[in-house]
XYZ file of C-alpha atoms in Angstrom:
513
model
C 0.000 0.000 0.000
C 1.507 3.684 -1.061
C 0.799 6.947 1.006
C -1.311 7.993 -1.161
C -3.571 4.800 -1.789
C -4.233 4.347 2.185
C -4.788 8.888 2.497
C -6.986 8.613 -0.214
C -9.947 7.811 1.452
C -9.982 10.464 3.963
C -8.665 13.377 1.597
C -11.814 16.212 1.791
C -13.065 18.365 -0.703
C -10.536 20.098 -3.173
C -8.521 23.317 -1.850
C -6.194 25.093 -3.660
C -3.482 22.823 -3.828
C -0.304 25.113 -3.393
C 2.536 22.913 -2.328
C 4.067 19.525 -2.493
C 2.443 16.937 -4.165
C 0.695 14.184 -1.727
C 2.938 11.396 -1.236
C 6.447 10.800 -0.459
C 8.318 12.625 -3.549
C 10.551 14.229 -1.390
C 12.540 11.539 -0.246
C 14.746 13.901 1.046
C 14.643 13.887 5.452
C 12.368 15.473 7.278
C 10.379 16.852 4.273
C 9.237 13.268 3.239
C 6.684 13.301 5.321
C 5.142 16.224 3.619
C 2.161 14.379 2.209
C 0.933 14.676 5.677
C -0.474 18.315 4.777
C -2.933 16.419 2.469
C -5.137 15.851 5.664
C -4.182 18.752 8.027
C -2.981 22.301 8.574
C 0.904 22.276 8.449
C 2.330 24.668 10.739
C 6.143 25.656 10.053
C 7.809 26.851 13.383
C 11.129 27.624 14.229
C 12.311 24.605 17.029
C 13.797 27.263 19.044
C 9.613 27.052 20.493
C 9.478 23.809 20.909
C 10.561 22.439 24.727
C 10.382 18.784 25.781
C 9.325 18.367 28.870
C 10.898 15.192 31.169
C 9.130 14.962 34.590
C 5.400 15.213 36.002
C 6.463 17.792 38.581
C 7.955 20.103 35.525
C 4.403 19.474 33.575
C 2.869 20.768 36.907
C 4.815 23.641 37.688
C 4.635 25.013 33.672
C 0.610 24.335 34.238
C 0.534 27.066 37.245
C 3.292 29.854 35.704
C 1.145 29.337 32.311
C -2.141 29.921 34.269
C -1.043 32.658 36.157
C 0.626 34.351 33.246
C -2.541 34.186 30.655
C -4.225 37.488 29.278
C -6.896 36.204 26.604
C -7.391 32.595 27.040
C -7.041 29.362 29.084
C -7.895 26.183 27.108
C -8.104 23.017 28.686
C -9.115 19.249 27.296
C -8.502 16.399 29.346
C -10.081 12.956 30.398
C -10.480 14.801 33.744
C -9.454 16.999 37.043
C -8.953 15.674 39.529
C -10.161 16.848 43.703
C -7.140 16.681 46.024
C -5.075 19.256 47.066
C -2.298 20.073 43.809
C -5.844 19.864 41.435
C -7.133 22.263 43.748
C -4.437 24.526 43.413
C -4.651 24.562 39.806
C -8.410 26.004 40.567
C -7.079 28.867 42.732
C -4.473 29.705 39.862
C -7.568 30.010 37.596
C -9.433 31.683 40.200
C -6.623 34.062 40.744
C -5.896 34.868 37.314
C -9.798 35.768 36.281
C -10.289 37.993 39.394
C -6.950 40.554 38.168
C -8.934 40.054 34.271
C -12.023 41.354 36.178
C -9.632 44.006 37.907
C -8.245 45.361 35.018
C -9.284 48.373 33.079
C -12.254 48.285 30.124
C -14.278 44.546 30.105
C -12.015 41.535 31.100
C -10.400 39.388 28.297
C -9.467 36.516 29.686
C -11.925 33.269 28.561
C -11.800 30.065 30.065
C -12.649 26.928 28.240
C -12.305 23.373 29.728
C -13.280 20.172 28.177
C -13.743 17.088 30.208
C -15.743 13.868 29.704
C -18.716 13.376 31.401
C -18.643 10.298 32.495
C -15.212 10.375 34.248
C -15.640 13.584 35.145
C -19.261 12.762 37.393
C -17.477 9.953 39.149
C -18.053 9.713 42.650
C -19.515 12.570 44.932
C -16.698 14.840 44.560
C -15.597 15.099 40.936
C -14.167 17.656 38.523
C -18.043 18.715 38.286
C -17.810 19.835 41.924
C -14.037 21.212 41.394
C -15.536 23.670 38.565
C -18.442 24.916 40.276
C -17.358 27.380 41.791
C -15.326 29.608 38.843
C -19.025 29.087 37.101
C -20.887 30.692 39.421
C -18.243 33.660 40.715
C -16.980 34.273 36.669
C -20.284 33.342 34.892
C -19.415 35.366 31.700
C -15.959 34.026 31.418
C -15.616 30.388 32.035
C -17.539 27.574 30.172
C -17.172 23.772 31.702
C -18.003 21.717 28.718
C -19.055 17.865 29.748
C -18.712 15.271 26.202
C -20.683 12.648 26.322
C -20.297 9.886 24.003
C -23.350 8.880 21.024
C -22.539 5.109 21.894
C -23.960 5.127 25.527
C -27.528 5.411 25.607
C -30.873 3.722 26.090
C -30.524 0.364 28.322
C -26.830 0.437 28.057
C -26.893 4.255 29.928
C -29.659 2.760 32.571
C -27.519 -0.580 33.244
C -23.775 -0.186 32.857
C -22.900 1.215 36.660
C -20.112 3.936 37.213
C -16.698 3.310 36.783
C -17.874 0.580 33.991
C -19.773 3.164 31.638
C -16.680 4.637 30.885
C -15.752 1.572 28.677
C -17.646 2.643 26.226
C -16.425 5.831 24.796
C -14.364 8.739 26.502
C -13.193 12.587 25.861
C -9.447 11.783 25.713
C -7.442 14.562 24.416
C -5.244 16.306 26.522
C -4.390 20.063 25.699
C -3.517 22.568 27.839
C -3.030 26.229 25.992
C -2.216 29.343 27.309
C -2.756 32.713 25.096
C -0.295 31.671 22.390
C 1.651 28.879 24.115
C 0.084 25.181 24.077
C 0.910 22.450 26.167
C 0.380 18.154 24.399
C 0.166 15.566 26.665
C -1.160 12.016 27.469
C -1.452 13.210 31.027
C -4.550 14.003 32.641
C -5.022 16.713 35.583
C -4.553 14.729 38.727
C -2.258 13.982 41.553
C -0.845 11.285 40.399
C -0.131 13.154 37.062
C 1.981 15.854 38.863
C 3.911 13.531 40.694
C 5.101 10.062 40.016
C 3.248 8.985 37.140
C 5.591 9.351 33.882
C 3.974 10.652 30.624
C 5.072 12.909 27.775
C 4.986 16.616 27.102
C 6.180 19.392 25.045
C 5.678 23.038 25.045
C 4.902 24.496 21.910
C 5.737 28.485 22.670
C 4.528 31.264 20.948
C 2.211 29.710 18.000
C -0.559 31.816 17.360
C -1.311 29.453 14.752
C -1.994 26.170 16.623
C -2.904 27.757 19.744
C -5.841 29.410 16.935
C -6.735 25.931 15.907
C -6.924 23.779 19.164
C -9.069 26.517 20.887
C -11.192 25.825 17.712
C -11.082 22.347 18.214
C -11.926 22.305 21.846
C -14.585 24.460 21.127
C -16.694 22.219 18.466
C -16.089 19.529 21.013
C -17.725 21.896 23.651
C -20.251 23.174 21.353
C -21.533 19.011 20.922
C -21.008 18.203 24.492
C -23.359 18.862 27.651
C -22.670 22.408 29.336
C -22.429 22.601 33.103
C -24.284 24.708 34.754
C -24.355 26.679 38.707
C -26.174 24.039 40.148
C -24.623 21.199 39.003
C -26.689 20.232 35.902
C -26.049 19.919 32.263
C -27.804 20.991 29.411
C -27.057 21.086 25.658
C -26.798 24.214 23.513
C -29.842 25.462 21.799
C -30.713 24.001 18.800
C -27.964 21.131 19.385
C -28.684 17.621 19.204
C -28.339 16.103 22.616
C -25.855 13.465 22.491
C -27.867 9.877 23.618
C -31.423 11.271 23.460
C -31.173 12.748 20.279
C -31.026 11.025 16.796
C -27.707 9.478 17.294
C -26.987 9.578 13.241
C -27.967 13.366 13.426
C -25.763 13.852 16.421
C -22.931 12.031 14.808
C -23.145 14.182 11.976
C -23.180 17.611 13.396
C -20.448 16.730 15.130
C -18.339 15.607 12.056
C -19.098 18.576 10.324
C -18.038 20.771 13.169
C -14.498 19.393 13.464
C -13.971 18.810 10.013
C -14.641 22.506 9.336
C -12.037 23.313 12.049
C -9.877 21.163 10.013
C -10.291 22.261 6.595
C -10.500 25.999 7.328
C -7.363 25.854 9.460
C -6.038 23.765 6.475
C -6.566 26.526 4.063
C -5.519 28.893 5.921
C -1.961 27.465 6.091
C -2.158 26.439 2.540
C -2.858 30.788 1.689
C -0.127 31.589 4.598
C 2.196 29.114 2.787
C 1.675 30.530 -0.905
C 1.879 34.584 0.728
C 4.928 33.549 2.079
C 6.150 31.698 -0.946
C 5.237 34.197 -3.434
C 6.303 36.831 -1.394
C 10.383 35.510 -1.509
C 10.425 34.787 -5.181
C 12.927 37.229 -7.321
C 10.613 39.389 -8.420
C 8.118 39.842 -6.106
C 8.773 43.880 -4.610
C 12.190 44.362 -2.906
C 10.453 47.729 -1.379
C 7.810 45.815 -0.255
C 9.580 42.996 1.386
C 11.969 45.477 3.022
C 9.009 47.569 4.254
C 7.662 44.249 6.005
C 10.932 43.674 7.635
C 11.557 46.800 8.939
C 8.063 46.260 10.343
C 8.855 43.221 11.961
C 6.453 40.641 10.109
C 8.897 38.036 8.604
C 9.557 35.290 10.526
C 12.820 33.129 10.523
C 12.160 30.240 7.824
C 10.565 27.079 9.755
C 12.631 24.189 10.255
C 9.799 22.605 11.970
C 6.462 21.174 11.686
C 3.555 20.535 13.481
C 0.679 17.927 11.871
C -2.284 17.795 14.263
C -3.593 14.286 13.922
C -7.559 13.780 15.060
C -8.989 10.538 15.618
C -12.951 10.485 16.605
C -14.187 7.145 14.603
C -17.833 7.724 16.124
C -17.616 10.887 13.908
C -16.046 9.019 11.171
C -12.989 11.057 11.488
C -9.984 8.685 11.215
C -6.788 10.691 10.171
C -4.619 9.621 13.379
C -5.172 5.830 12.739
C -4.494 6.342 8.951
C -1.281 8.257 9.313
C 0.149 6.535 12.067
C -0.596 3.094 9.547
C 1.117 5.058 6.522
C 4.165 6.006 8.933
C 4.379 2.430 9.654
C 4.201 0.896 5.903
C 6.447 3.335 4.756
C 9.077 2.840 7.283
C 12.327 1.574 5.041
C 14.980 -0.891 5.779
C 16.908 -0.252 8.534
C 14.889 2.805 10.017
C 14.139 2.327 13.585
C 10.655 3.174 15.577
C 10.377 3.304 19.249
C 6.722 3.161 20.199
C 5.784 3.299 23.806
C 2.519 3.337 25.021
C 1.390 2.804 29.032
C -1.543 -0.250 28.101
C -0.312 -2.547 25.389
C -3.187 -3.943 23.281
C -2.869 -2.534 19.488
C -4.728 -2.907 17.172
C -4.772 -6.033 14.694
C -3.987 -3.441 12.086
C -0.637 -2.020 13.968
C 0.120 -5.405 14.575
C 0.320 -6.629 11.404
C 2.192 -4.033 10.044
C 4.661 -3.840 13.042
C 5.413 -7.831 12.077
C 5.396 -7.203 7.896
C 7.375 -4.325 7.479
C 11.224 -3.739 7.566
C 12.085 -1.543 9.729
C 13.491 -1.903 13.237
C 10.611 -1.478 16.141
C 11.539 -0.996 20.124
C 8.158 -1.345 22.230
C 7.823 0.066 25.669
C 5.226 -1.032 27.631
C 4.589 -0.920 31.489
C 5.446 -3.842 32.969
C 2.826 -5.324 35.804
C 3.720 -3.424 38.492
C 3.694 0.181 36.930
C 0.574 -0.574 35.298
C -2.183 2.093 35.982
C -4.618 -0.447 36.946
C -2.154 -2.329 39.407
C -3.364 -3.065 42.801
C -6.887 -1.904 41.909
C -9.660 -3.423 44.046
C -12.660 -5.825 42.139
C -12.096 -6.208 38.117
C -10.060 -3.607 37.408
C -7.131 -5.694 39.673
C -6.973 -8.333 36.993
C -6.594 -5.724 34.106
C -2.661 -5.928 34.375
C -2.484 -9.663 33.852
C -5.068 -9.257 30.759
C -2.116 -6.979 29.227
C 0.917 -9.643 30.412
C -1.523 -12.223 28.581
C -1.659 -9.860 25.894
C 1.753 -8.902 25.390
C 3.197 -12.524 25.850
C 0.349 -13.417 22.831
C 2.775 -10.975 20.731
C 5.997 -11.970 21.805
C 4.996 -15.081 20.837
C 4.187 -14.103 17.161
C 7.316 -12.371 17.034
C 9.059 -15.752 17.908
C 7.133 -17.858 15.535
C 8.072 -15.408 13.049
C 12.005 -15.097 14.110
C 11.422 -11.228 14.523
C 13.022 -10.911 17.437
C 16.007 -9.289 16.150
C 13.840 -6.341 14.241
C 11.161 -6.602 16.905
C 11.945 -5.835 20.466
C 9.568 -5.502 23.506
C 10.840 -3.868 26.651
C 9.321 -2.862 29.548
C 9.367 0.217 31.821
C 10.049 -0.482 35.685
C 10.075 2.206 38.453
C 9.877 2.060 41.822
C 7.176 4.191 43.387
C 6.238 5.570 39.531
C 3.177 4.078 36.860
C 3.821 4.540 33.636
C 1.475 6.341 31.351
C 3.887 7.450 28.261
C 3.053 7.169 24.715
C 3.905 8.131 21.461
C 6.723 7.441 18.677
C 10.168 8.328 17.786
C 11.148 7.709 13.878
C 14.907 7.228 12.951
C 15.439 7.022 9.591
C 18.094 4.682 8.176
C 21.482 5.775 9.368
C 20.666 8.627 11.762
C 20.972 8.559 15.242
C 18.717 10.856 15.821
C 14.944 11.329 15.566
C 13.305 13.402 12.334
C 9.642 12.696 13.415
C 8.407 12.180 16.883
C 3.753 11.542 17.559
C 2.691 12.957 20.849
C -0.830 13.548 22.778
C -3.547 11.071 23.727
C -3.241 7.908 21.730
C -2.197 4.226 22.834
C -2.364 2.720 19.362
C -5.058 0.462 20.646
C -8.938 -0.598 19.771
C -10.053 2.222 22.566
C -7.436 4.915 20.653
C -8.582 4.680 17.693
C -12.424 2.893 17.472
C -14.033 4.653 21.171
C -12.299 7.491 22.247
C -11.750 11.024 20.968
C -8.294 11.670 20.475
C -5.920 13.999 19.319
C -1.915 13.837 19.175
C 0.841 16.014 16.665
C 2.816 15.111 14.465
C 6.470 17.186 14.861
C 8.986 16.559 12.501
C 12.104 18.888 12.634
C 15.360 19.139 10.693
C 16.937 20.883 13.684
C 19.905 18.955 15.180
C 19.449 20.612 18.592
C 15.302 19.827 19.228
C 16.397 16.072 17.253
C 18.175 15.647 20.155
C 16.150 17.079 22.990
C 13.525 14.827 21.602
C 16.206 11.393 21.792
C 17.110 12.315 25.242
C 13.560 12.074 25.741
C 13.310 8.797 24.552
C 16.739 7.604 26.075
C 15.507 8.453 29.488
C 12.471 6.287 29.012
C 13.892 3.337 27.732
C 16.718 3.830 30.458
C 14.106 1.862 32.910
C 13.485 -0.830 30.977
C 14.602 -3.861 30.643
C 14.256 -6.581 27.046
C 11.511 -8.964 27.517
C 12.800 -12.578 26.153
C 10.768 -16.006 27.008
C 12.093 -15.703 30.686
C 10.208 -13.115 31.322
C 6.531 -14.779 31.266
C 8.137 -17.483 33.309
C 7.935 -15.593 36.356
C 5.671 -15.713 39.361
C 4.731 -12.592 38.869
C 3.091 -13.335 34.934
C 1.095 -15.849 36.132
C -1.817 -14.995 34.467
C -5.303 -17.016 35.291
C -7.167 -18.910 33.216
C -10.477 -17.039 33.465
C -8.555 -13.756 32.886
C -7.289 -15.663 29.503
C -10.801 -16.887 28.482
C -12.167 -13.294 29.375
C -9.584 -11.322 27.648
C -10.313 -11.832 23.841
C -13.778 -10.932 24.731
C -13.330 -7.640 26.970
C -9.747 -6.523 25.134
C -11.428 -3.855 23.071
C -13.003 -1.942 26.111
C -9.654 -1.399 27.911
């Protein structure tokens, strides 16, 4: 399968096509992977805005200077907030930061906007509901709470799946956090654990009007087809919108595709008119006054050496660009290119799998092992979710062994004391480099739930620049740093003892976890 044969089904309407044509004819490093533009906006930055972050307590501390240092807008999407005491600071830095906007002279700027999922977000008696309440009813013009609520849990399934269990079905996954002009991509969620000892991925895209433009558009379709919080603790839909599993679930589905997609096409133009401006305006003859007349007014920016692909994946909308780019990476990979994929629950999909075990390139899997699995030591169910994944995992190992890929193919697993693991993305080396040209980072596992239930959202950044190349290796060194290779040894511990209901159950209940 070619680029363009497995992008062709998603491409949208025509635009004016301005630059490269859509597959990989230019071989040449990091602009190979050009053809991505086909499906989203390209943003060109220069990597001297692009930080990697290392640590949970880093993540938390950029979270509060951010907060505290916003003028127009706070944007926030995640699974959920959490109610102890750090998530609770986080709500006086908001608090804080809208009561000087309220201060300040002429009608205050600053909006908030925070996207959660409903059904994570109402769990238990204290909740991120309860957490919010309060900047809703002291700053009713400036913050909304916006609760998604997934089409695919309704009717009997609403009235009989109990809490905790109901979340199986669908969640709000992305996690962005964006601050005026500066954006924060994560996997992790706004809890606790999150801020302290549970390792994840993040980078700090600074000063990008651009994306910050189109992921507070983005968080706001997904606001405008979720439920709204209210004062007193209710929810209610936006006039005129279809309500998510009482509504016409086709209807519902619809709108909501239509929503993104505009965010995604308009943004998409927009680049592709920036691009051309840009283009046109350093050819030979375009005006010499004219360019020096911009410069002395400060409007060109260095060339990018840099790019950001936002990659969307919301199958219940029948958006699908994440899971068909991240397959196209994978095909494409050549000979002797390496990938290191990590992701905190291993379970990917048949798809992933398949191409993982038929292509040529060199693959290094992190995975958590048992005892740094999110799910470890959890009381009922949930405490047998770890073994499902050693099951799992040791299912694919074996494969790899029947197929004598264990060479190309190597699993490892992450092992902390104290920590969980919760990092995921990828890391693309191209055939003789030791360094990194592409890197995927946000929400995704590369699993059924990634990319057939959940909403989710992760970038694409590929760079040419030496310096972020290797800020994003040493990111991916100090990951695989706490692993060790898993080899047949490995399941023959006391600790992989997996059960043999949990092996019977596990093909049935794999997709909801």
């Amino acid at each position: 399968r070619s680029s363009w044969l497995l992008l062709a089904p998603l491409l949208t309407p025509p635009v004016p096509v301005i630059t490269a044509p859509p597959c990989s004819l230019c071989p040449e490093g990091a602009h190979r992977f050009q053809w991505i533009r086909n499906l989203v906006p390209e943003f060109g930055i220069s990597s001297s805005h692009v930080k990697v972050l290392s640590s949970p307590a880093e993540f938390y501390e950029l979270l509060k200077v951010q907060i505290k240092a916003a003028k127009q807008r706070v944007v926030v999407a995640s699974l959920y907030l959490g109610t102890g005491l750090l998530e609770q600071e986080l709500v006086y830095c908001l608090e804080e930061t809208l009561e000087k906007s309220l201060q300040a002279k002429g009608s205050p700027n600053l909006k908030v906007s925070i996207l959660l999922d409903y059904t994570r977000g109402s769990r238990g008696r204290k909740n991120s509901r309860t957490m919010l309440i309060p900047l809703l009813q002291r700053f009713p013009e400036q913050v909304r709470v916006s609760l998604f609520h997934t089409p695919n849990l309704r009717g009997l399934l609403r009235l009989l799946i109990p809490e905790r269990f109901n979340e199986t079905i669908g969640l709000q996954h992305i996690k962005v956090y964006l601050f005026d002009d500066n954006v924060i991509l994560s996997g992790a969620n706004l809890s606790e654990l999150y801020f302290t000892n549970r390792q994840d991925r993040y980078v700090l895209l600074r000063d990008s009007p651009e994306i910050a433009d189109f992921f507070t558009e983005l968080v706001d379709a997904i606001g405008d087809v979720s439920l709204q919080l209210q004062q007193d603790d209710t929810v209610q839909m936006m006039e005129g919108m279809v309500h998510p599993y009482q509504g016409d679930k086709v209807a519902y589905c619809e709108i909501a595709n239509r929503k993104i997609m505009e965010v995604i096409n308009s943004a998409r133009t927009r680049q592709e008119r920036l691009h051309a401006k840009t283009f046109h305006s350093s050819q030979p003859g375009s005006s010499l006054l004219s360019q020096q007349g911009s410069q002395a007014a400060g409007s060109l920016k260095p060339e990018p050496d840099t790019w950001i692909y936002p990659l969307i994946q919301m199958k219940s909308f029948g958006i699908q660009i994440d899971e068909m780019v991240t397959e196209t990476l994978l095909t494409e990979a050549e000979r002797d290119a390496r990938i290191y994929l990590t992701t905190g629950y291993f379970n990917l999909t048949q798809a992933y799998m398949d191409l993982i075990l038929g292509t040529r390139a060199e693959y290094r899997i992190l995975l958590a092992s048992p005892e740094v699995n999110g799910f470890f030591g959890a009381k009922g169910v949930a405490g047998a979710i770890p073994a499902a994944y050693v099951y799992i995992e040791h299912q694919f190992y074996s494969e790899v062994c029947y197929l004598q890929q264990q060479e190309r193919v190597q699993l490892q697993e992450y092992s902390r004391a104290g920590w969980t693991f919760h990092a995921k993305g990828l890391w693309l080396y191209l055939a003789g480099s030791d360094l990194p040209c592409l890197t995927l980072i946000g929400s995704p596992n590369f699993g059924y739930r990634s990319v057939h239930r959940d909403l989710e959202a992760q970038v694409a950044i590929v760079t040419e620049n030496k310096a972020l190349q290797q800020q994003l290796h040493q990111e991916q060194e100090q990951l695989y740093l706490c692993s060790g290779v898993v080899s047949t040894s490995t399941f023959e511990q006391p600790n992989r003892y997996v059960k043999l209901w949990v092996k019977l159950v596990t093909p049935l209940i794999k997709n909801f976890f």
